[in-house]
mmCIF file of C-alpha atoms in Angstrom:
data_model
loop_
_atom_site.group_PDB
_atom_site.id
_atom_site.type_symbol
_atom_site.label_atom_id
_atom_site.label_comp_id
_atom_site.label_asym_id
_atom_site.label_seq_id
_atom_site.Cartn_x
_atom_site.Cartn_y
_atom_site.Cartn_z
ATOM 1 C CA UNK A 56 44.852 -188.424 -19.008
ATOM 2 C CA UNK A 57 45.729 -184.727 -20.397
ATOM 3 C CA UNK A 58 42.743 -181.959 -19.603
ATOM 4 C CA UNK A 59 41.518 -180.449 -22.471
ATOM 5 C CA UNK A 60 42.788 -177.438 -23.791
ATOM 6 C CA UNK A 61 41.161 -174.391 -25.788
ATOM 7 C CA UNK A 62 41.329 -173.446 -29.298
ATOM 8 C CA UNK A 63 43.702 -171.283 -29.886
ATOM 9 C CA UNK A 64 43.988 -169.865 -26.168
ATOM 10 C CA UNK A 65 46.602 -167.460 -27.072
ATOM 11 C CA UNK A 66 44.101 -166.207 -30.045
ATOM 12 C CA UNK A 67 42.757 -162.368 -29.595
ATOM 13 C CA UNK A 68 39.554 -164.018 -30.944
ATOM 14 C CA UNK A 69 38.859 -165.596 -27.532
ATOM 15 C CA UNK A 70 37.017 -162.935 -24.816
ATOM 16 C CA UNK A 71 37.426 -162.760 -21.191
ATOM 17 C CA UNK A 72 33.319 -162.714 -20.137
ATOM 18 C CA UNK A 73 33.669 -164.172 -16.184
ATOM 19 C CA UNK A 74 36.669 -163.989 -14.029
ATOM 20 C CA UNK A 75 36.759 -165.003 -10.316
ATOM 21 C CA UNK A 76 39.126 -165.259 -7.578
ATOM 22 C CA UNK A 77 38.001 -168.213 -5.273
ATOM 23 C CA UNK A 78 37.973 -167.048 -0.911
ATOM 24 C CA UNK A 79 40.532 -168.175 1.536
ATOM 25 C CA UNK A 80 37.913 -169.706 2.897
ATOM 26 C CA UNK A 81 36.519 -171.447 -0.276
ATOM 27 C CA UNK A 82 36.286 -175.652 0.201
ATOM 28 C CA UNK A 83 37.134 -177.504 -2.792
ATOM 29 C CA UNK A 84 34.171 -177.410 -5.246
ATOM 30 C CA UNK A 85 33.110 -178.355 -8.471
ATOM 31 C CA UNK A 86 34.196 -175.711 -11.055
ATOM 32 C CA UNK A 87 29.962 -175.735 -12.464
ATOM 33 C CA UNK A 88 28.800 -175.738 -9.145
ATOM 34 C CA UNK A 89 31.362 -172.951 -8.279
ATOM 35 C CA UNK A 90 30.278 -170.790 -11.159
ATOM 36 C CA UNK A 91 26.343 -171.046 -10.984
ATOM 37 C CA UNK A 92 27.169 -169.524 -7.884
ATOM 38 C CA UNK A 93 28.968 -166.609 -9.034
ATOM 39 C CA UNK A 94 26.573 -166.201 -12.357
ATOM 40 C CA UNK A 95 22.977 -165.646 -11.972
ATOM 41 C CA UNK A 96 20.019 -167.295 -14.189
ATOM 42 C CA UNK A 97 23.392 -169.843 -15.386
ATOM 43 C CA UNK A 98 22.860 -173.333 -15.548
ATOM 44 C CA UNK A 99 24.850 -176.064 -15.091
ATOM 45 C CA UNK A 100 24.186 -178.015 -18.383
ATOM 46 C CA UNK A 101 25.765 -174.679 -20.165
ATOM 47 C CA UNK A 102 28.850 -174.512 -17.995
ATOM 48 C CA UNK A 103 29.621 -178.128 -18.528
ATOM 49 C CA UNK A 104 29.432 -177.421 -22.312
ATOM 50 C CA UNK A 105 31.845 -174.636 -21.795
ATOM 51 C CA UNK A 106 34.040 -176.791 -19.940
ATOM 52 C CA UNK A 107 34.157 -179.673 -22.405
ATOM 53 C CA UNK A 108 34.705 -176.928 -25.525
ATOM 54 C CA UNK A 109 37.835 -176.115 -23.206
ATOM 55 C CA UNK A 110 36.856 -172.515 -22.221
ATOM 56 C CA UNK A 111 36.503 -172.880 -18.687
ATOM 57 C CA UNK A 112 39.982 -172.151 -17.413
ATOM 58 C CA UNK A 113 41.476 -172.462 -13.568
ATOM 59 C CA UNK A 114 44.949 -170.804 -13.134
ATOM 60 C CA UNK A 115 45.240 -170.621 -17.231
ATOM 61 C CA UNK A 116 44.652 -174.164 -17.422
ATOM 62 C CA UNK A 117 41.323 -175.626 -19.643
ATOM 63 C CA UNK A 118 39.847 -177.996 -16.691
ATOM 64 C CA UNK A 119 36.529 -180.207 -16.824
ATOM 65 C CA UNK A 120 33.734 -179.699 -15.246
ATOM 66 C CA UNK A 121 34.452 -181.681 -12.158
ATOM 67 C CA UNK A 122 37.348 -180.455 -11.129
ATOM 68 C CA UNK A 123 37.467 -178.753 -8.025
ATOM 69 C CA UNK A 124 38.406 -175.231 -7.013
ATOM 70 C CA UNK A 125 40.279 -174.110 -3.982
ATOM 71 C CA UNK A 126 40.884 -170.933 -2.135
ATOM 72 C CA UNK A 127 42.481 -168.208 -4.382
ATOM 73 C CA UNK A 128 41.779 -170.678 -7.236
ATOM 74 C CA UNK A 129 41.486 -167.893 -10.433
ATOM 75 C CA UNK A 130 38.251 -169.469 -12.628
ATOM 76 C CA UNK A 131 37.362 -167.747 -15.775
ATOM 77 C CA UNK A 132 35.073 -168.196 -18.863
ATOM 78 C CA UNK A 133 36.144 -167.321 -22.214
ATOM 79 C CA UNK A 134 34.205 -167.725 -25.034
ATOM 80 C CA UNK A 135 34.911 -167.037 -28.747
ATOM 81 C CA UNK A 136 32.484 -163.681 -29.070
ATOM 82 C CA UNK A 137 32.738 -160.787 -26.637
ATOM 83 C CA UNK A 138 30.322 -160.283 -23.504
ATOM 84 C CA UNK A 139 27.912 -157.834 -24.422
ATOM 85 C CA UNK A 140 28.325 -156.088 -21.641
ATOM 86 C CA UNK A 141 31.221 -154.991 -24.407
ATOM 87 C CA UNK A 142 29.601 -154.378 -27.214
ATOM 88 C CA UNK A 143 27.671 -151.066 -26.073
ATOM 89 C CA UNK A 144 25.109 -149.694 -27.791
ATOM 90 C CA UNK A 145 24.456 -145.957 -27.307
ATOM 91 C CA UNK A 146 20.370 -145.685 -26.394
ATOM 92 C CA UNK A 147 17.756 -143.053 -26.251
ATOM 93 C CA UNK A 148 16.943 -143.482 -22.462
ATOM 94 C CA UNK A 149 15.858 -140.618 -20.186
ATOM 95 C CA UNK A 150 18.308 -139.622 -17.552
ATOM 96 C CA UNK A 151 17.107 -137.368 -14.579
ATOM 97 C CA UNK A 152 20.052 -134.818 -14.648
ATOM 98 C CA UNK A 153 20.254 -133.234 -11.075
ATOM 99 C CA UNK A 154 23.138 -130.954 -12.152
ATOM 100 C CA UNK A 155 25.163 -130.997 -15.212
ATOM 101 C CA UNK A 156 28.735 -128.857 -16.380
ATOM 102 C CA UNK A 157 31.590 -129.496 -18.398
ATOM 103 C CA UNK A 158 33.834 -131.873 -15.921
ATOM 104 C CA UNK A 159 30.529 -133.593 -14.099
ATOM 105 C CA UNK A 160 27.184 -134.790 -14.026
ATOM 106 C CA UNK A 161 24.776 -135.686 -10.906
ATOM 107 C CA UNK A 162 21.968 -138.037 -12.252
ATOM 108 C CA UNK A 163 19.188 -139.173 -9.852
ATOM 109 C CA UNK A 164 18.629 -143.356 -10.805
ATOM 110 C CA UNK A 165 15.324 -144.554 -10.997
ATOM 111 C CA UNK A 166 14.748 -147.512 -9.208
ATOM 112 C CA UNK A 167 14.689 -150.771 -11.832
ATOM 113 C CA UNK A 168 17.575 -149.336 -13.897
ATOM 114 C CA UNK A 169 20.947 -150.878 -13.933
ATOM 115 C CA UNK A 170 23.457 -148.728 -13.633
ATOM 116 C CA UNK A 171 26.137 -150.697 -16.195
ATOM 117 C CA UNK A 172 25.436 -154.103 -18.738
ATOM 118 C CA UNK A 173 26.374 -157.602 -17.497
ATOM 119 C CA UNK A 174 24.750 -160.484 -16.020
ATOM 120 C CA UNK A 175 21.769 -160.422 -18.180
ATOM 121 C CA UNK A 176 21.101 -156.283 -18.409
ATOM 122 C CA UNK A 177 22.781 -155.705 -21.688
ATOM 123 C CA UNK A 178 19.993 -152.559 -22.061
ATOM 124 C CA UNK A 179 18.676 -150.080 -20.949
ATOM 125 C CA UNK A 180 21.193 -149.335 -17.995
ATOM 126 C CA UNK A 181 22.147 -146.320 -17.287
ATOM 127 C CA UNK A 182 25.685 -146.546 -19.155
ATOM 128 C CA UNK A 183 23.468 -147.205 -22.609
ATOM 129 C CA UNK A 184 22.204 -143.574 -21.909
ATOM 130 C CA UNK A 185 24.748 -141.510 -20.846
ATOM 131 C CA UNK A 186 26.930 -142.499 -23.909
ATOM 132 C CA UNK A 187 23.661 -141.055 -26.060
ATOM 133 C CA UNK A 188 23.965 -138.418 -24.106
ATOM 134 C CA UNK A 189 27.597 -137.311 -24.277
ATOM 135 C CA UNK A 190 30.331 -138.015 -26.398
ATOM 136 C CA UNK A 191 34.011 -139.756 -25.025
ATOM 137 C CA UNK A 192 33.208 -140.173 -21.754
ATOM 138 C CA UNK A 193 36.400 -141.386 -19.835
ATOM 139 C CA UNK A 194 36.438 -145.121 -18.717
ATOM 140 C CA UNK A 195 37.132 -146.417 -15.063
ATOM 141 C CA UNK A 196 39.143 -149.329 -14.242
ATOM 142 C CA UNK A 197 36.247 -151.582 -15.325
ATOM 143 C CA UNK A 198 35.854 -149.840 -18.419
ATOM 144 C CA UNK A 199 32.681 -148.478 -17.892
ATOM 145 C CA UNK A 200 32.062 -145.064 -19.157
ATOM 146 C CA UNK A 201 31.735 -142.127 -16.722
ATOM 147 C CA UNK A 202 30.873 -144.704 -13.830
ATOM 148 C CA UNK A 203 32.768 -143.095 -10.373
ATOM 149 C CA UNK A 204 31.133 -145.527 -8.478
ATOM 150 C CA UNK A 205 27.687 -147.245 -8.530
ATOM 151 C CA UNK A 206 24.249 -148.229 -6.328
ATOM 152 C CA UNK A 207 22.368 -151.373 -7.115
ATOM 153 C CA UNK A 208 19.469 -151.704 -9.912
ATOM 154 C CA UNK A 209 16.339 -151.794 -7.362
ATOM 155 C CA UNK A 210 18.184 -149.273 -5.351
ATOM 156 C CA UNK A 211 16.678 -145.747 -6.237
ATOM 157 C CA UNK A 212 19.032 -142.021 -6.006
ATOM 158 C CA UNK A 213 22.231 -139.963 -7.105
ATOM 159 C CA UNK A 214 25.265 -141.129 -8.583
ATOM 160 C CA UNK A 215 28.049 -139.062 -9.754
ATOM 161 C CA UNK A 216 29.588 -139.302 -13.459
ATOM 162 C CA UNK A 217 32.691 -138.037 -14.804
ATOM 163 C CA UNK A 218 32.723 -136.529 -17.969
ATOM 164 C CA UNK A 219 36.005 -136.184 -18.519
ATOM 165 C CA UNK A 220 39.490 -137.964 -17.666
ATOM 166 C CA UNK A 221 40.296 -135.353 -15.136
ATOM 167 C CA UNK A 222 37.368 -135.477 -13.202
ATOM 168 C CA UNK A 223 36.979 -139.611 -13.551
ATOM 169 C CA UNK A 224 40.740 -139.848 -11.697
ATOM 170 C CA UNK A 225 39.902 -136.564 -8.959
ATOM 171 C CA UNK A 226 36.537 -137.852 -8.029
ATOM 172 C CA UNK A 227 38.004 -141.657 -7.499
ATOM 173 C CA UNK A 228 39.958 -140.685 -5.430
ATOM 174 C CA UNK A 229 38.061 -138.922 -3.896
ATOM 175 C CA UNK A 230 35.453 -141.933 -3.000
ATOM 176 C CA UNK A 231 39.078 -144.259 -2.437
ATOM 177 C CA UNK A 232 39.895 -141.306 0.498
ATOM 178 C CA UNK A 233 36.394 -141.566 1.836
ATOM 179 C CA UNK A 234 36.265 -137.338 1.541
ATOM 180 C CA UNK A 235 33.024 -137.564 0.156
ATOM 181 C CA UNK A 236 29.517 -137.244 1.734
ATOM 182 C CA UNK A 237 26.493 -140.653 1.214
ATOM 183 C CA UNK A 238 23.102 -140.806 2.770
ATOM 184 C CA UNK A 239 20.295 -143.371 2.281
ATOM 185 C CA UNK A 240 16.977 -143.474 3.784
ATOM 186 C CA UNK A 241 16.399 -146.995 4.647
ATOM 187 C CA UNK A 242 13.018 -148.704 5.819
ATOM 188 C CA UNK A 243 14.346 -151.877 7.812
ATOM 189 C CA UNK A 244 12.088 -154.500 9.623
ATOM 190 C CA UNK A 245 11.917 -154.604 13.590
ATOM 191 C CA UNK A 246 12.531 -151.680 16.208
ATOM 192 C CA UNK A 247 16.002 -150.536 16.058
ATOM 193 C CA UNK A 248 16.893 -149.240 20.214
ATOM 194 C CA UNK A 249 19.379 -147.414 19.887
ATOM 195 C CA UNK A 250 19.015 -143.910 18.286
ATOM 196 C CA UNK A 251 22.038 -143.501 16.584
ATOM 197 C CA UNK A 252 25.068 -146.657 16.315
ATOM 198 C CA UNK A 253 27.633 -147.997 13.915
ATOM 199 C CA UNK A 254 27.834 -151.209 12.380
ATOM 200 C CA UNK A 255 31.090 -152.012 11.449
ATOM 201 C CA UNK A 256 32.840 -155.842 9.940
ATOM 202 C CA UNK A 257 33.758 -156.789 6.934
ATOM 203 C CA UNK A 258 32.496 -157.674 3.785
ATOM 204 C CA UNK A 259 32.837 -160.130 1.541
ATOM 205 C CA UNK A 260 31.049 -163.066 -0.334
ATOM 206 C CA UNK A 261 28.975 -165.412 1.355
ATOM 207 C CA UNK A 262 30.295 -168.844 1.251
ATOM 208 C CA UNK A 263 26.005 -170.394 1.132
ATOM 209 C CA UNK A 264 25.170 -167.921 -1.272
ATOM 210 C CA UNK A 265 27.632 -166.529 -3.391
ATOM 211 C CA UNK A 266 25.005 -164.029 -4.609
ATOM 212 C CA UNK A 267 25.181 -162.574 -1.208
ATOM 213 C CA UNK A 268 27.336 -160.465 0.760
ATOM 214 C CA UNK A 269 28.112 -161.494 4.838
ATOM 215 C CA UNK A 270 29.548 -159.831 7.634
ATOM 216 C CA UNK A 271 32.563 -160.790 8.910
ATOM 217 C CA UNK A 272 33.229 -159.521 12.510
ATOM 218 C CA UNK A 273 36.506 -161.089 12.875
ATOM 219 C CA UNK A 274 38.429 -159.292 10.108
ATOM 220 C CA UNK A 275 39.244 -162.306 9.001
ATOM 221 C CA UNK A 276 38.029 -161.956 5.049
ATOM 222 C CA UNK A 277 36.126 -159.334 3.286
ATOM 223 C CA UNK A 278 36.797 -156.148 2.756
ATOM 224 C CA UNK A 279 36.504 -153.497 6.032
ATOM 225 C CA UNK A 280 33.458 -151.654 5.893
ATOM 226 C CA UNK A 281 31.588 -148.844 8.379
ATOM 227 C CA UNK A 282 27.835 -147.719 7.672
ATOM 228 C CA UNK A 283 27.002 -144.835 10.734
ATOM 229 C CA UNK A 284 23.097 -145.275 11.213
ATOM 230 C CA UNK A 285 20.650 -142.544 12.768
ATOM 231 C CA UNK A 286 16.604 -143.353 13.435
ATOM 232 C CA UNK A 287 14.282 -141.146 11.829
ATOM 233 C CA UNK A 288 11.282 -142.898 12.671
ATOM 234 C CA UNK A 289 10.014 -145.645 14.529
ATOM 235 C CA UNK A 290 6.580 -147.349 12.964
ATOM 236 C CA UNK A 291 5.908 -150.176 15.001
ATOM 237 C CA UNK A 292 7.308 -153.383 13.160
ATOM 238 C CA UNK A 293 9.462 -151.966 10.983
ATOM 239 C CA UNK A 294 12.267 -148.441 11.133
ATOM 240 C CA UNK A 295 13.310 -145.598 8.954
ATOM 241 C CA UNK A 296 17.529 -144.699 9.370
ATOM 242 C CA UNK A 297 19.155 -142.836 7.894
ATOM 243 C CA UNK A 298 22.657 -144.063 6.820
ATOM 244 C CA UNK A 299 25.902 -142.389 6.257
ATOM 245 C CA UNK A 300 28.783 -144.495 4.446
ATOM 246 C CA UNK A 301 32.285 -144.515 5.559
ATOM 247 C CA UNK A 302 33.068 -147.435 2.749
ATOM 248 C CA UNK A 303 31.270 -148.522 0.041
ATOM 249 C CA UNK A 304 31.555 -152.090 -0.682
ATOM 250 C CA UNK A 305 28.681 -154.029 -2.358
ATOM 251 C CA UNK A 306 25.485 -154.393 -0.602
ATOM 252 C CA UNK A 307 26.878 -152.630 2.203
ATOM 253 C CA UNK A 308 23.603 -151.249 4.180
ATOM 254 C CA UNK A 309 21.561 -154.338 3.090
ATOM 255 C CA UNK A 310 24.448 -156.568 4.419
ATOM 256 C CA UNK A 311 25.151 -154.677 7.788
ATOM 257 C CA UNK A 312 21.516 -154.449 8.642
ATOM 258 C CA UNK A 313 20.977 -158.068 8.239
ATOM 259 C CA UNK A 314 24.263 -158.658 9.821
ATOM 260 C CA UNK A 315 22.230 -156.497 13.319
ATOM 261 C CA UNK A 316 18.685 -158.167 12.369
ATOM 262 C CA UNK A 317 17.182 -155.619 10.298
ATOM 263 C CA UNK A 318 17.020 -156.553 7.010
ATOM 264 C CA UNK A 319 15.589 -153.692 4.340
ATOM 265 C CA UNK A 320 12.091 -154.217 4.233
ATOM 266 C CA UNK A 321 11.028 -156.287 1.511
ATOM 267 C CA UNK A 322 14.965 -156.897 0.172
ATOM 268 C CA UNK A 323 14.375 -160.389 -1.747
ATOM 269 C CA UNK A 324 17.798 -160.937 -2.092
ATOM 270 C CA UNK A 325 18.198 -160.923 1.759
ATOM 271 C CA UNK A 326 15.111 -162.787 2.766
ATOM 272 C CA UNK A 327 13.747 -159.125 3.545
ATOM 273 C CA UNK A 328 10.415 -160.166 1.782
ATOM 274 C CA UNK A 329 9.037 -162.553 4.445
ATOM 275 C CA UNK A 330 7.605 -161.048 7.765
ATOM 276 C CA UNK A 331 10.249 -161.108 9.549
ATOM 277 C CA UNK A 332 7.901 -159.292 12.418
ATOM 278 C CA UNK A 333 4.677 -158.283 13.319
ATOM 279 C CA UNK A 334 2.077 -160.158 14.136
ATOM 280 C CA UNK A 335 -0.082 -163.456 13.262
ATOM 281 C CA UNK A 336 -3.427 -162.085 12.125
ATOM 282 C CA UNK A 337 -4.679 -162.500 8.700
ATOM 283 C CA UNK A 338 -5.411 -158.622 8.538
ATOM 284 C CA UNK A 339 -1.535 -157.721 9.203
ATOM 285 C CA UNK A 340 -0.260 -160.286 6.839
ATOM 286 C CA UNK A 341 -3.070 -158.634 4.047
ATOM 287 C CA UNK A 342 -1.436 -155.497 5.000
ATOM 288 C CA UNK A 343 2.364 -156.109 4.878
ATOM 289 C CA UNK A 344 1.511 -157.819 1.207
ATOM 290 C CA UNK A 345 -0.146 -154.218 -0.008
ATOM 291 C CA UNK A 346 3.261 -152.626 1.678
ATOM 292 C CA UNK A 347 5.151 -155.312 -0.711
ATOM 293 C CA UNK A 348 3.038 -154.807 -3.874
ATOM 294 C CA UNK A 349 3.192 -150.652 -3.375
ATOM 295 C CA UNK A 350 7.161 -150.693 -2.733
ATOM 296 C CA UNK A 351 8.288 -154.176 -4.908
ATOM 297 C CA UNK A 352 11.776 -153.989 -3.876
ATOM 298 C CA UNK A 353 14.546 -153.252 -0.998
ATOM 299 C CA UNK A 354 13.399 -149.859 0.600
ATOM 300 C CA UNK A 355 17.208 -148.002 -0.511
ATOM 301 C CA UNK A 356 17.199 -144.774 -1.536
ATOM 302 C CA UNK A 357 20.378 -142.605 -2.106
ATOM 303 C CA UNK A 358 19.559 -139.087 -0.914
ATOM 304 C CA UNK A 359 22.452 -136.712 -0.604
ATOM 305 C CA UNK A 360 25.609 -136.906 -2.256
ATOM 306 C CA UNK A 361 28.213 -134.094 -1.835
ATOM 307 C CA UNK A 362 31.612 -134.179 -3.135
ATOM 308 C CA UNK A 363 34.305 -131.310 -4.302
ATOM 309 C CA UNK A 364 34.460 -130.575 -7.324
ATOM 310 C CA UNK A 365 37.191 -132.059 -9.604
ATOM 311 C CA UNK A 366 37.857 -128.081 -11.593
ATOM 312 C CA UNK A 367 36.443 -125.572 -9.057
ATOM 313 C CA UNK A 368 37.436 -127.247 -5.378
ATOM 314 C CA UNK A 369 33.909 -126.094 -3.968
ATOM 315 C CA UNK A 370 32.405 -128.762 -1.783
ATOM 316 C CA UNK A 371 28.989 -129.594 -3.779
ATOM 317 C CA UNK A 372 26.094 -131.215 -1.984
ATOM 318 C CA UNK A 373 22.974 -132.752 -3.647
ATOM 319 C CA UNK A 374 19.658 -134.070 -2.130
ATOM 320 C CA UNK A 375 16.815 -135.710 -3.739
ATOM 321 C CA UNK A 376 13.274 -136.503 -3.182
ATOM 322 C CA UNK A 377 12.039 -139.592 -1.561
ATOM 323 C CA UNK A 378 10.917 -141.448 -4.129
ATOM 324 C CA UNK A 379 6.928 -142.119 -4.675
ATOM 325 C CA UNK A 380 7.086 -145.997 -3.597
ATOM 326 C CA UNK A 381 8.930 -145.381 -0.404
ATOM 327 C CA UNK A 382 6.731 -142.374 0.648
ATOM 328 C CA UNK A 383 3.554 -144.686 -0.460
ATOM 329 C CA UNK A 384 5.176 -147.452 1.799
ATOM 330 C CA UNK A 385 5.407 -145.572 4.676
ATOM 331 C CA UNK A 386 2.619 -143.309 4.715
ATOM 332 C CA UNK A 387 1.171 -146.798 5.073
ATOM 333 C CA UNK A 388 2.942 -147.650 8.163
ATOM 334 C CA UNK A 389 2.784 -144.495 9.782
ATOM 335 C CA UNK A 390 -1.319 -144.880 9.448
ATOM 336 C CA UNK A 391 -1.092 -148.053 10.881
ATOM 337 C CA UNK A 392 1.108 -147.211 13.273
ATOM 338 C CA UNK A 393 -1.104 -144.829 14.575
ATOM 339 C CA UNK A 394 -4.034 -147.007 14.994
ATOM 340 C CA UNK A 395 -1.834 -149.899 16.682
ATOM 341 C CA UNK A 396 -0.393 -147.782 19.438
ATOM 342 C CA UNK A 397 -1.323 -150.083 22.314
ATOM 343 C CA UNK A 398 0.525 -152.707 20.149
ATOM 344 C CA UNK A 399 3.292 -153.782 22.185
ATOM 345 C CA UNK A 400 6.332 -153.206 20.058
ATOM 346 C CA UNK A 401 8.558 -156.575 19.820
#
């Protein structure tokens, strides 16, 4: 039986909304289930309707929703209207500018702000604010204005923005060559024994949960990733660590620390919003839940950012204060630890 063909597939009126390449370890899986694993908030019925209309393509061929995706298949969703992230709207959003000149801007992103539009977040992003404040921002390889790198929605901290094409090219090369300096503060579950260490292991999308990243220590899948860490403070059942990124993979710190048994505190996507360490006492559970309320996100902050200025050649280094929610949570743990010195470390 001939498979569906999308109407006017060569027509410019169709726009690519999503593109995913199946990993080498991908087991045969129906394309509707495959896409549900990749696209947040997608329903199976919507994906099936798109396939029925001929708008789901595997290797450039329109397929039915029961088509099995195999390793290295390129899966695309094309629809008759541009994706919302392509329709960038300038918005008067306050931006915490740490530094700015004609070539670069350094901003301190608050937790909860998405860096760029996409996947259900089409307004209120940092990019929406940037294009309001700055005209003619250069775009990166993903056509995102000004962005040289990014941090997760619920991670706070420093980002550098390129204001010219030269700055974009220069800064992008610095990140690629790993000559930038990036230090993060993270509060993780458990007692991290070594005062300092290095976590190495390729990072790639999880086979079980496509919204998570997994660590593949044998190096047969994913991209090379290295995180150096140093313990700053041990607080009974949690540890404050400083992380220095040698590479910059998606969810690198979150995936690496879960891999070594120290999931980030209140990291819902990686299971850190469960009480992973501690006692069975009701008062302790209430204490941790109160900490979750104070810090309703993963405890991760991009504290330090250093790079060579594209024009002057000067190495510039910026530091940001620990945000109030993390500071308040740390203070509660310090008080708890002071009152629990006789509790044996797990």
